[in-house]
PDB file of C-alpha atoms in Angstrom:
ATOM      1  CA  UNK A1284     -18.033  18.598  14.152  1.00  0.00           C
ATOM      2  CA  UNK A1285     -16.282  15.873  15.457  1.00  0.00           C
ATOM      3  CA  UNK A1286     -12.992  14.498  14.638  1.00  0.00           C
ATOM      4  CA  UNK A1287     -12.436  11.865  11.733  1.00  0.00           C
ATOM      5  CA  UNK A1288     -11.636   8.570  13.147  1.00  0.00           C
ATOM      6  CA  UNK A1289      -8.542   6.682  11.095  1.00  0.00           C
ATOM      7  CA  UNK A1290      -9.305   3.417   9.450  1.00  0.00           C
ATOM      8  CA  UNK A1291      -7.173   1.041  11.128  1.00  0.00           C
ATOM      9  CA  UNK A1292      -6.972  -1.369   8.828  1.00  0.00           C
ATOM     10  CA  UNK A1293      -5.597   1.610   6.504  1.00  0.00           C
ATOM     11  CA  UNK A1294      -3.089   2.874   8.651  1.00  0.00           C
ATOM     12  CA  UNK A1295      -1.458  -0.578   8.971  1.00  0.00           C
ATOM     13  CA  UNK A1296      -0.898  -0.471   4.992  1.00  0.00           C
ATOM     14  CA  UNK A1297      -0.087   2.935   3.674  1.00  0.00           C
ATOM     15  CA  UNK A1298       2.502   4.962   5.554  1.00  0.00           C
ATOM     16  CA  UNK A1299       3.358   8.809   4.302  1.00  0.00           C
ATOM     17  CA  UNK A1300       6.681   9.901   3.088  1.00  0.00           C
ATOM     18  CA  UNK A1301       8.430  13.031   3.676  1.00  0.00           C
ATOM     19  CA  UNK A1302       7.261  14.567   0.548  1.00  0.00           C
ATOM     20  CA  UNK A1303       3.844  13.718   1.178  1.00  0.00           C
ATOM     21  CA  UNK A1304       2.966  10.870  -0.581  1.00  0.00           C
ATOM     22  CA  UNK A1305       1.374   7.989   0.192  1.00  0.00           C
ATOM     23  CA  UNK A1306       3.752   4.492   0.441  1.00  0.00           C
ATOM     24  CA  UNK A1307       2.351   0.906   0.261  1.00  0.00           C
ATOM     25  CA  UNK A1308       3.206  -2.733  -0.175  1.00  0.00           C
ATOM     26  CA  UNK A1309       2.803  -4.612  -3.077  1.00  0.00           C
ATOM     27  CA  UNK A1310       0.297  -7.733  -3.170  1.00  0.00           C
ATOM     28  CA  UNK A1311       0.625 -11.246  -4.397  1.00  0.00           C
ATOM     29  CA  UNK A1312       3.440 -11.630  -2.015  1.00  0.00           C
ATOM     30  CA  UNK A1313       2.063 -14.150   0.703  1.00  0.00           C
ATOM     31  CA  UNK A1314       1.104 -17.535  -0.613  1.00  0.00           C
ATOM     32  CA  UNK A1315       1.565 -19.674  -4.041  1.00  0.00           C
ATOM     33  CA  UNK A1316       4.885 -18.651  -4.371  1.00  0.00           C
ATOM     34  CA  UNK A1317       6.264 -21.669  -6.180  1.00  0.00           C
ATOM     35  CA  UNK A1318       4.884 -20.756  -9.692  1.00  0.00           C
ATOM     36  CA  UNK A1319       6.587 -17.002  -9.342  1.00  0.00           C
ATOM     37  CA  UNK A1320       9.526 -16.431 -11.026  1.00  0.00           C
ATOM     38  CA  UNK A1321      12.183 -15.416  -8.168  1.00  0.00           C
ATOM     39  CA  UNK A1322      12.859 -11.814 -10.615  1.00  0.00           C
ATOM     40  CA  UNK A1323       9.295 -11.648  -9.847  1.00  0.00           C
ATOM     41  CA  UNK A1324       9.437 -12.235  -6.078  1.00  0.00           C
ATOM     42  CA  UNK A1325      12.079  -9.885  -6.057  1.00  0.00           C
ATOM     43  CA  UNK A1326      10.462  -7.287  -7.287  1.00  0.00           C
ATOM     44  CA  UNK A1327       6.850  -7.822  -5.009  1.00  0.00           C
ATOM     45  CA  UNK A1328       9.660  -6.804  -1.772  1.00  0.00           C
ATOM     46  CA  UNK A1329       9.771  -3.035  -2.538  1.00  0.00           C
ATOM     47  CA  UNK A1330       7.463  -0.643  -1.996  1.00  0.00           C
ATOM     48  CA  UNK A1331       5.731   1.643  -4.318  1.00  0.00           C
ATOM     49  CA  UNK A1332       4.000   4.787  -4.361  1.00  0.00           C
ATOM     50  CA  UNK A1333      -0.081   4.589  -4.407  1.00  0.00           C
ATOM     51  CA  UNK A1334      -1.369   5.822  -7.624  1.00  0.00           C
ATOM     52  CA  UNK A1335      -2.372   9.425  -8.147  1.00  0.00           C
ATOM     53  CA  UNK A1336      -6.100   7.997  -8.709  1.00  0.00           C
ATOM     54  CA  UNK A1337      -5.998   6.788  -5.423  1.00  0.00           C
ATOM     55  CA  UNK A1338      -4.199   9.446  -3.491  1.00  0.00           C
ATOM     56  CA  UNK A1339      -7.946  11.029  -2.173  1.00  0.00           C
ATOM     57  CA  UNK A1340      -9.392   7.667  -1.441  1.00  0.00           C
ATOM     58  CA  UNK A1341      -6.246   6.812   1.042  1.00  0.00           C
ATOM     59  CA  UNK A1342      -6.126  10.495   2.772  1.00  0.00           C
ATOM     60  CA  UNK A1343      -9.855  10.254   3.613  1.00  0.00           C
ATOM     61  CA  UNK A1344      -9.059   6.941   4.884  1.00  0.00           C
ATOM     62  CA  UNK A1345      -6.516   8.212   7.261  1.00  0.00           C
ATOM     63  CA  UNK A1346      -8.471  10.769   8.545  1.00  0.00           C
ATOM     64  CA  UNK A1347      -6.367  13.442   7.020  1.00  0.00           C
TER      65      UNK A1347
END
């Protein structure tokens, strides 16, 4: 069987952690940023952890 190619545009977004989990950037960060509250801009710059619903859906994208 051959191999399983990675979905580039998914590799560019989700990076895994040490643990094993899968890390990504929050959205609503780019444009319209005038009617956010800066607490709220503030918050979009971390990172968070992808949902357990969605853990299968990213691996499979990443070829793993």
């Amino acid at each position: 069987m051959p191999k399983q190619k990675t979905n580039r545009s998914a590799a560019k977004r989700f990076k895994k952690t040490g643990t094993g989990k899968y890390r990504r950037n929050k959205a609503f960060r780019s444009h319209i940023l005038t009617k956010k509250s800066p607490k709220r801009k503030r918050k979009l710059r971390h990172s968070t952890l992808v949902a357990k619903a969605d853990v299968k859906r990213v691996k499979r994208l990443l070829g793993g």
